[in-house]
Coordinates of C-alpha atoms and ligand atoms in Angstrom, one line a residue:
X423 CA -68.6 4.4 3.6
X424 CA -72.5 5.3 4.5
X425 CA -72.2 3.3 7.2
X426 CA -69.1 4.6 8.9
X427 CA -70.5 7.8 9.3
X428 CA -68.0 11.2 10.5
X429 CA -67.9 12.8 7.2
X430 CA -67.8 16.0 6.4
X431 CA -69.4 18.0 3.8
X432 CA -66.7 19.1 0.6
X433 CA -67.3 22.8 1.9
X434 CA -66.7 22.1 5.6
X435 CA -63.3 20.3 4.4
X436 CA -62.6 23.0 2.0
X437 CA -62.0 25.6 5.3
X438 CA -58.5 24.0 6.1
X439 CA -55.4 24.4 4.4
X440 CA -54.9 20.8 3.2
X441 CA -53.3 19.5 0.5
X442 CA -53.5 16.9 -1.6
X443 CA -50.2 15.7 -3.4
X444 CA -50.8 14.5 -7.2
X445 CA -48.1 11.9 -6.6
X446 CA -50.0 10.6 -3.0
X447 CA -53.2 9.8 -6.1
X448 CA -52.0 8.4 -8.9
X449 CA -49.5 6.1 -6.9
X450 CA -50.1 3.3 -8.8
X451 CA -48.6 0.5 -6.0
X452 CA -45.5 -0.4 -7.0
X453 CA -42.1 -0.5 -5.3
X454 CA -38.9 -2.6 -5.7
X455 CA -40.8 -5.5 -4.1
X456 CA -44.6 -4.9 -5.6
X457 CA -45.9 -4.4 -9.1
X458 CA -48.1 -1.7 -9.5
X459 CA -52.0 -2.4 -8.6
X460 CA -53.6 1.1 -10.6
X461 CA -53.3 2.2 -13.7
X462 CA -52.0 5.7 -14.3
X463 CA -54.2 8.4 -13.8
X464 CA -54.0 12.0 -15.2
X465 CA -53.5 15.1 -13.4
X466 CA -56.9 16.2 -14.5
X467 CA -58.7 13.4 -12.9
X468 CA -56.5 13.6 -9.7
X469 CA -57.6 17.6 -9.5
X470 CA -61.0 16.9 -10.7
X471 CA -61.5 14.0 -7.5
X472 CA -59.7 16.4 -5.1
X473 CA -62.4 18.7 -6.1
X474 CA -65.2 16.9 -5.3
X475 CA -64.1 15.5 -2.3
X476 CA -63.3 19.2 -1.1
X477 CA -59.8 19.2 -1.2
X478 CA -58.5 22.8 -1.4
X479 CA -55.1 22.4 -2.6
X480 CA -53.1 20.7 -5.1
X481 CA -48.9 20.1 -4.9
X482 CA -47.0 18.0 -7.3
X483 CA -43.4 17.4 -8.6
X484 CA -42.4 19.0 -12.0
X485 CA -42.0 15.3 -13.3
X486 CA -44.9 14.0 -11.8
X487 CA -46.8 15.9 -14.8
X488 CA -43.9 17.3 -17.0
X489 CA -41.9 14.3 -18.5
X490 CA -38.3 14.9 -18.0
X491 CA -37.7 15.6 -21.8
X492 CA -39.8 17.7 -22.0
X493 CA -38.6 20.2 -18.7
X494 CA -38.2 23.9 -19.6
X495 CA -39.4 23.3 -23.6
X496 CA -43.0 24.0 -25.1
X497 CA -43.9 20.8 -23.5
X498 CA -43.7 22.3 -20.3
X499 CA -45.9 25.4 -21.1
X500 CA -48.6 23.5 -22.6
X501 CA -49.0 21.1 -19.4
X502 CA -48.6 24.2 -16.9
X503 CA -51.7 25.7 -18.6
X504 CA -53.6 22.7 -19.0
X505 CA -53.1 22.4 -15.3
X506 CA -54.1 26.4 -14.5
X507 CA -57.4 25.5 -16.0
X508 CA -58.2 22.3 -14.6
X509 CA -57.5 23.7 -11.1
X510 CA -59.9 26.5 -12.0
X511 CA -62.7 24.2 -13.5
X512 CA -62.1 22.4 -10.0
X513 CA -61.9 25.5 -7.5
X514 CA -58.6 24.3 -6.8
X515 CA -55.5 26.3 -6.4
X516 CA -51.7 25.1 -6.5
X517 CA -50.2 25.4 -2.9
X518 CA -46.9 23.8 -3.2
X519 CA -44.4 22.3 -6.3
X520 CA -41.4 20.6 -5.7
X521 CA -38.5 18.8 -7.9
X522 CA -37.8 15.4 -8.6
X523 CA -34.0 15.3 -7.5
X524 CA -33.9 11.2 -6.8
X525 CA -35.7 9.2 -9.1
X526 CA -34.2 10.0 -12.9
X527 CA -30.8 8.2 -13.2
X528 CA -29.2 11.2 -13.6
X529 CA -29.3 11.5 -10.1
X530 CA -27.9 7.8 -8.8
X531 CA -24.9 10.3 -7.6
X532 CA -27.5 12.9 -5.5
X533 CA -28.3 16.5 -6.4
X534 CA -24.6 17.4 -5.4
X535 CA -22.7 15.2 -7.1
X536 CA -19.0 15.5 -7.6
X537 CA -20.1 15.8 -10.9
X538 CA -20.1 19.9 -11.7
X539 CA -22.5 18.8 -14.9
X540 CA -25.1 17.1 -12.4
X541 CA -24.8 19.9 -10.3
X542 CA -25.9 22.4 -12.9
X543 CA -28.7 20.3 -14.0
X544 CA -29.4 19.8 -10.6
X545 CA -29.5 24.0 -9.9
X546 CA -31.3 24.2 -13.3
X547 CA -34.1 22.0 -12.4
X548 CA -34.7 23.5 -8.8
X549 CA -34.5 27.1 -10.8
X550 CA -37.2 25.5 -13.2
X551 CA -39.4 24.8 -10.2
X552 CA -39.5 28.0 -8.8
X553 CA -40.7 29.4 -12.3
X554 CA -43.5 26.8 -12.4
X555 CA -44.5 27.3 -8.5
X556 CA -45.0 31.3 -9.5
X557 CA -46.7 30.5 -13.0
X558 CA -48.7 28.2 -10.6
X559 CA -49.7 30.4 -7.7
X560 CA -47.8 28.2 -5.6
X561 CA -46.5 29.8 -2.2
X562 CA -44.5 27.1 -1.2
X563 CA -41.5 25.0 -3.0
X564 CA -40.1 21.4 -1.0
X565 CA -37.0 19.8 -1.0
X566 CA -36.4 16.1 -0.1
X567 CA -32.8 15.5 -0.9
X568 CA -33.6 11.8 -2.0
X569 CA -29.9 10.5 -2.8
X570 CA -27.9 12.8 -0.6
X571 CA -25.6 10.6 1.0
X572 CA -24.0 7.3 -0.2
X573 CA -24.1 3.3 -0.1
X574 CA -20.6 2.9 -0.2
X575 CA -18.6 5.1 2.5
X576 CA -15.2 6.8 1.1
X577 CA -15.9 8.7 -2.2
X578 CA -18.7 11.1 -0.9
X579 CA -17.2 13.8 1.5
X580 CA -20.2 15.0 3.6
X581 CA -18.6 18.4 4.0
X582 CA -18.3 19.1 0.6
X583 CA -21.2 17.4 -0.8
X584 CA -23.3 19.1 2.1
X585 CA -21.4 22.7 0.7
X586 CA -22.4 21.4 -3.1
X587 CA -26.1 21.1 -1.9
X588 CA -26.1 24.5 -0.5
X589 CA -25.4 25.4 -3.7
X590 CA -28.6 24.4 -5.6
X591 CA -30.8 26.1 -2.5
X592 CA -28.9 29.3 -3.5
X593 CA -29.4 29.4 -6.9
X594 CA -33.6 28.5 -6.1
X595 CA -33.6 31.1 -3.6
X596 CA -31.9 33.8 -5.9
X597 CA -33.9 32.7 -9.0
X598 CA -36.8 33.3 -6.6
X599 CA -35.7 36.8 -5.8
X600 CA -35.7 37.5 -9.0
X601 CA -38.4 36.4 -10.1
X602 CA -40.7 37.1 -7.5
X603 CA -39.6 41.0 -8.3
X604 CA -40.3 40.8 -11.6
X605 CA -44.5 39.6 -11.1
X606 CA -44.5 41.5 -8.4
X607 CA -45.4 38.7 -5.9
X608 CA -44.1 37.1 -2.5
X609 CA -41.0 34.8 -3.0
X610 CA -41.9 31.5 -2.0
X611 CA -41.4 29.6 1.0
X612 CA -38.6 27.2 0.5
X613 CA -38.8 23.7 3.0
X614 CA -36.6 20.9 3.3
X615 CA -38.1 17.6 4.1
X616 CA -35.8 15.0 6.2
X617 CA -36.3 11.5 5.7
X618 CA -33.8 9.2 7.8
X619 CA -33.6 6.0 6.0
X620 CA -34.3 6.1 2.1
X621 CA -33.1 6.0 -0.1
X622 CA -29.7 5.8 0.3
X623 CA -27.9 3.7 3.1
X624 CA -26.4 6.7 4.7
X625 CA -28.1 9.5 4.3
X626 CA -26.3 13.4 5.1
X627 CA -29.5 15.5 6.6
X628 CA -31.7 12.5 7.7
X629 CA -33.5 14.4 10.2
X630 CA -35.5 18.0 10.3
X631 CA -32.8 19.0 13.4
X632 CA -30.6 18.3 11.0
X633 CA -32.2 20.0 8.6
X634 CA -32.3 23.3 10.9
X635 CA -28.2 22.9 11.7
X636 CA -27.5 23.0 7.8
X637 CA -30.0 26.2 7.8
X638 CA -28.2 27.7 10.0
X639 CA -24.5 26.4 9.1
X640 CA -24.1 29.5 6.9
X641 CA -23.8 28.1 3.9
X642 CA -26.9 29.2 2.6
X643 CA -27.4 33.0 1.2
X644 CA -30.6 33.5 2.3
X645 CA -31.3 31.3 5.0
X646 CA -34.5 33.7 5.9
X647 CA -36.3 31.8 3.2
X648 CA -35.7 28.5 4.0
X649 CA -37.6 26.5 6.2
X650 CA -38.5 23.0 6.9
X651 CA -41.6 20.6 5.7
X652 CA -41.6 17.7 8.4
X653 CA -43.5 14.3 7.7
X654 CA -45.1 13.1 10.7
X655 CA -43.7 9.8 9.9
X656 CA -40.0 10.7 8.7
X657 CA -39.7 11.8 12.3
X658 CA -41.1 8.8 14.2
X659 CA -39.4 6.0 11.3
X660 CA -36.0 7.3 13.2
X661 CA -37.1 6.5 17.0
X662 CA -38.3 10.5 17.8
X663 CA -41.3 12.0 19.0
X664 CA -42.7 13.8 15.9
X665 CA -44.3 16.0 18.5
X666 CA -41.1 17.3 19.9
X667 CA -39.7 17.4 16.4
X668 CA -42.1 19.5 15.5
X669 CA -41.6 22.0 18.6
X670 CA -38.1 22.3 18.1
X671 CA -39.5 24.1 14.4
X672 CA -41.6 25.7 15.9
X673 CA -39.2 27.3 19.0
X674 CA -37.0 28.0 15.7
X675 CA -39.5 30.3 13.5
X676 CA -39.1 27.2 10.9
X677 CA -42.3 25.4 11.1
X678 CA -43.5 26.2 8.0
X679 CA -45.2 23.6 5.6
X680 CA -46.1 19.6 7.4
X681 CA -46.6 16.1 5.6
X682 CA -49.3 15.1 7.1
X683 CA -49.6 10.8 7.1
X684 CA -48.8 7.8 10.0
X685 CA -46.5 4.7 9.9
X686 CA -44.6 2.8 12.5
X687 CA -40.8 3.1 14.2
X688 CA -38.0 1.5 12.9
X689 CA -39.3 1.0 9.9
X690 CA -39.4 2.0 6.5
X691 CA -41.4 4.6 4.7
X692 CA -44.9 3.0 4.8
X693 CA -46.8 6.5 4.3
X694 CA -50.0 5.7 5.9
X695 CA -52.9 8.1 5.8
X696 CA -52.8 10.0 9.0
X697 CA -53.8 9.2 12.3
X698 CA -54.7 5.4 11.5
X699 CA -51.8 4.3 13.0
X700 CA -51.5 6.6 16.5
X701 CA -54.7 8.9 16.8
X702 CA -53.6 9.7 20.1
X703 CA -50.0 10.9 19.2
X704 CA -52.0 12.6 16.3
X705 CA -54.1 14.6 18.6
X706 CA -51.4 15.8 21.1
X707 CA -49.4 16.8 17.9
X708 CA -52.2 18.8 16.7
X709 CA -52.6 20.3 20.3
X710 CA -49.1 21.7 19.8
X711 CA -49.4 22.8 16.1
X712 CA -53.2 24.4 17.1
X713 CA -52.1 26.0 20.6
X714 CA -48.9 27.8 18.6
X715 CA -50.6 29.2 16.0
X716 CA -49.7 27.1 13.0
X717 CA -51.2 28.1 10.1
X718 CA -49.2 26.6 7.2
X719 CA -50.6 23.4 4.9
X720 CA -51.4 19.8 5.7
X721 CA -50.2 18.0 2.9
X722 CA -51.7 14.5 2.6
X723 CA -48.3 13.0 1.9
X724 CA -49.5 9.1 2.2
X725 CA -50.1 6.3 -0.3
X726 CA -53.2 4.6 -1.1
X727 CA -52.6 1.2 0.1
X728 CA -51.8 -1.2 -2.6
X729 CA -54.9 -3.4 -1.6
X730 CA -57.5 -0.1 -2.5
X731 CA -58.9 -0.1 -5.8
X732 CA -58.5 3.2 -8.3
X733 CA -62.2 3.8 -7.1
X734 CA -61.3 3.2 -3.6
X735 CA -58.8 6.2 -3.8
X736 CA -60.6 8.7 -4.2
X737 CA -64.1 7.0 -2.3
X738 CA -62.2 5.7 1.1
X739 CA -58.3 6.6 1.0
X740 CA -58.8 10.7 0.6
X741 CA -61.8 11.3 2.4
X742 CA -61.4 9.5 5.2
X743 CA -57.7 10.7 5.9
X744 CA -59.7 14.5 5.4
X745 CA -62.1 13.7 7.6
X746 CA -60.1 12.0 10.5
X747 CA -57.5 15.0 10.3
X748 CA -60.8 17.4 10.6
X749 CA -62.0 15.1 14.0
X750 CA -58.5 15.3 15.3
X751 CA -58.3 19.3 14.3
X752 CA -61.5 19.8 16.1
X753 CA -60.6 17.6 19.0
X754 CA -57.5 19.5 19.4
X755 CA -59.5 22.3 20.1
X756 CA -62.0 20.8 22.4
X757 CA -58.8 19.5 24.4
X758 CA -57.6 23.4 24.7
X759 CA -61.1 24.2 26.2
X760 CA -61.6 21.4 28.4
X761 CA -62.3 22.6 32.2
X762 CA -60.4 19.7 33.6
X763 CA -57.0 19.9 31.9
X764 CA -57.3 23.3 31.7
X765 CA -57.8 23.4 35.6
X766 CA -54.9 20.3 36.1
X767 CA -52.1 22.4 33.8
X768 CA -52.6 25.5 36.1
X769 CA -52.7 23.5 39.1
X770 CA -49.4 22.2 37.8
X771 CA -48.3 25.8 36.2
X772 CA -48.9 27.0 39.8
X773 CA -46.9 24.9 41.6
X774 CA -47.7 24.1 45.5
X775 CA -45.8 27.5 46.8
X776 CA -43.8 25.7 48.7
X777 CA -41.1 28.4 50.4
X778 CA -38.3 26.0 51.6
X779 CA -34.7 25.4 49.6
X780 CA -35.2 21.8 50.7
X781 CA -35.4 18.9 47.7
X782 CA -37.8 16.2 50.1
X783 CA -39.6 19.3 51.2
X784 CA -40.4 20.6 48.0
X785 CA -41.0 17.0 46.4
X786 CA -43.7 16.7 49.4
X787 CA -45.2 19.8 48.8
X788 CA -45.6 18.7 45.3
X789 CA -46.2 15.2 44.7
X790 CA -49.9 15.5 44.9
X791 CA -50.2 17.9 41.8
X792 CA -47.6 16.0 40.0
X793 CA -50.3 12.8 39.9
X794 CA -52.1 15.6 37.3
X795 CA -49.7 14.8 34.8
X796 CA -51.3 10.9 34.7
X797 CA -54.7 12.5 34.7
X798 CA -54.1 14.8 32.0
X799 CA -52.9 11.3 30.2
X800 CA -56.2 10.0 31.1
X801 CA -58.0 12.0 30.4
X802 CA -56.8 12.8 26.6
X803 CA -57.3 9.6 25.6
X804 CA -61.4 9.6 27.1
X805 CA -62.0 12.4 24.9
X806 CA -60.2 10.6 22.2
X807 CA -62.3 7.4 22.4
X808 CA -65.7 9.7 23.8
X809 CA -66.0 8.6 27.2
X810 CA -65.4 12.1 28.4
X811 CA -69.2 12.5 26.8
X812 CA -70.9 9.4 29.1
X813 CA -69.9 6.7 26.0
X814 CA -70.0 3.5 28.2
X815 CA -70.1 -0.5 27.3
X816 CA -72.4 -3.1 29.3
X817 CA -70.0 -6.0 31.2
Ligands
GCO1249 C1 -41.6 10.4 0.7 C2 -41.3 11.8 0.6 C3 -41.9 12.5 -0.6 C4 -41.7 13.9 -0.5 C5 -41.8 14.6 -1.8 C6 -41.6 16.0 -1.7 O1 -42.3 10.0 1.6 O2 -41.1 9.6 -0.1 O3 -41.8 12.4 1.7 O4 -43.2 12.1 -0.7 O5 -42.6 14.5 0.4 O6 -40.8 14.0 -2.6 O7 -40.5 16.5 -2.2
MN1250 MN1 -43.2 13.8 2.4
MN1251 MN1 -42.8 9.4 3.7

C-alpha cells in the first residue's frame, strides 16, 4: 500500500461528505453462488476502522445491527446507544439509516404486498427507521424497494402495488413530521434508490427516472421530501449513462444523496469500489455533480471483493476507494479551471456568428469549432492519465 502511493491523510479525507455503509464492511462474501470468505464483524469495529481511516460518516440498515426480533423492543434501545457512543469514541457521526424491506422472508411478497398485514409491518418498519435516523442524527433515510415487482407475471398489479408502496413512503414521511416537530429538528431527507435487475425478475421502479415519475405521480403526500439516492452503477447495469441519469436529478431539484461504487453494463450488481472500473466516466460524472453545486453524501455503497482478506478491508478496499474518489474530486476541479477546455467550451458556447438562415452555410461556418468537442475528449483523458503535466514514456 506504501508503495502505491496517492493517499491521503485521515484529516484531509475527513473534509468530504463520504460515507461509509456498515453493510459495504462487514459483507462477509457470500451470495447465492459463494460462501462467505469473512467472518462477521461488529458495528463497533466497522465504526472504529472508518475512524481511522478518516471516514466521516456512518449509514446502516436497522437489521444490519438490530436483529429483526428485537426491532422496536429494549433490544433496540440498547444497540442504538451502544452505537451513539462508539460513533463518538470514533468522531463519527450517523449520516443516513435505511430499512431492510427485501431480505426477511416476510417480505418474499415486497413491501406492498397484497397482504394488508405485510403492508403494516412494512409501514411500521419504515416508521421505526425514521425514529432511529433522528435518535441517530441521521439527516437522510433510503429506500431500495428490493422485491417490488414479481417473478411470475399475473397476480401483482403494478398500479395497485405501485399505489400500496406509496403508502409506506406516507406513513415515513408523516411519522417524520411528527417527529421531527416534537425534537425540534429538520425532517429528514427521504431517497429512493432504483436498481433495474435484482432482485426480482421484473422489477416496478427499476430506474431513478422512474423513480422521479412515481414522485411526481401524486400519490405521495409529501412529495417535497422525497428525493432520489442514485448508485453510479444501478444506472449503467441497465445500458444508461449514469452521468445523464444523474443530470436529469439534478434538472429536477432531486439530486439528493449518491451511491458512490463502479461495475459493468448488462450485468448484475457487482458493486465495485468506485472508479476502478471507468475513471474516466467517473471524472466527467464528478465534473457534473462539482460544477452544479452538489453538496449531498458519497456513500461508499461497494463490496469488498470476496478475494480481500478482513484485514484487507479496511487496509486496501476503504482507503483506496477514499482516496481515488478524493483524486477524481480534485481532478474535477482542475478540469473546471483548465485554460484549454475552458477556452474550447466558449469557443463552442460562442458559436461562429454565422448570420445566414442557410443549413450548409451555417454547418461551414461551424465545423471548425465543432472539432473542439474531440479535443475536449482528448484532452480529459491527458489530465486523467497526467500527460497534460509533460508525463511521457520512451519508445
Ligand atoms: C445494492 C443496494 C443496496 C442499497 C441499500 C440501501 O446495491 O444492493 O444498492 O446496497 O443501497 O439497500 O437501502
Ligand atoms: Mn446502493
Ligand atoms: Mn448496487
Amino acid at each position: 500500500m506504501d508503495a502505491c502511493g496517492g493517499s491521503y491523510t485521515p484529516e484531509q479525507r475527513r473534509k468530504y461528505y463520504i460515507s461509509g455503509p456498515q453493510w459495504a464492511a462487514a459483507y462477509e462474501g457470500h451470495a447465492l453462488f459463494h460462501a462467505p470468505t469473512r467472518s462477521p464483524i461488529s458495528f463497533e469495529t466497522v465504526i472504529e476502522e472508518y475512524g481511522k481511516i478518516g471516514i466521516p460518516c456512518w449509514a446502516t440498515h436497522d437489521t444490519d445491527v438490530i436483529p429483526s426480533d428485537q426491532l422496536g423492543k429494549d433490544g433496540q434501545h440498547e444497540i442504538v446507544a451502544r452505537i451513539k457512543k462508539s460513533l463518538a469514541d470514533n468522531g463519527l457521526r450517523c449520516s443516513m439509516v435505511t430499512t431492510e424491506t427485501f431480505h426477511h422472508a416476510v417480505f418474499a411478497s415486497s413491501p406492498a404486498s397484497e397482504s394488508p398485514e405485510i403492508r403494516k409491518y412494512a409501514k411500521w418498519r419504515v416508521c421505526n427507521t425514521v425514529d432511529i435516523g433522528h435518535e441517530l442524527g441521521a439527516e437522510f433515510a433510503v429506500y431500495w424497494p428490493g422485491s417490488l415487482g414479481y417473478q411470475i407475471q399475473g397476480a401483482v398489479e403494478e398500479t395497485q402495488t405501485l399505489r400500496w408502496y406509496a403508502e409506506s413512503l406516507n406513513a415515513a414521511c408523516e411519522h417524520d413530521i411528527a417527529v421531527a416537530s416534537k425534537l425540534g429538528r429538520p425532517t429528514l431527507k427521504h431517497c429512493m434508490e432504483a436498481k433495474p435487475f435484482e432482485p426480482q425478475a421484473e422489477i416496478l421502479l427499476p430506474t431513478s427516472d422512474a423513480m422521479l415519475g412515481f414522485i411526481a405521480s401524486g400519490l405521495l403526500t409529501h412529495p417535497e421530501m422525497v428525493g432520489l439516492n442514485p448508485e453510479y452503477l444501478h444506472e449503467l447495469m441497465w445500458g444508461g449513462a449514469p452521468r445523464a441519469a444523474l443530470a436529469r436529478a439534478l434538472t429536477s431539484g432531486k439530486l439528493w444523496h449518491f451511491d458512490i461504487n463502479d461495475g459493468y453494463r448488462l450485468k448484475h450488481d457487482v458493486d465495485i469500489a468506485v472508479g476502478l472500473v471507468n475513471p474516466l466516466d467517473w471524472l466527467n460524472v464528478l465534473i457534473l455533480l462539482r460544477s452544479h453545486g452538489y453538496n449531498g453524501p458519497f456513500n461508499l455503497d461497494y463490496k469488498p471483493p470476496r478475494t480481500t482478506s478482513a484485514f484487507g478491508v479496511f487496509k486496501v478496499s476503504f482507503p483506496t476507494a477514499v482516496d481515488r474518489f478524493i483524486t477524481l474530486w480534485e481532478m474535477a476541479g482542475e478540469v473546471m479551471q483548465d485554460p484549454i477546455i475552458s477556452e474550447a467550451s466558449s469557443a463552442l458556447r460562442a458559436g461562429a456568428g454565422c448570420e445566414s438562415n442557410d443549413p450548409t452555410e451555417i454547418f461551414e461556418a461551424n465545423k471548425e469549432l465543432l472539432s473542439l468537442h474531440e479535443l475536449i475528449g482528448h484532452r480529459l483523458v491527458q489530465i486523467l492519465l497526467g500527460v497534460h503535466r509533460g508525463r511521457v514514456y520512451s519508445v
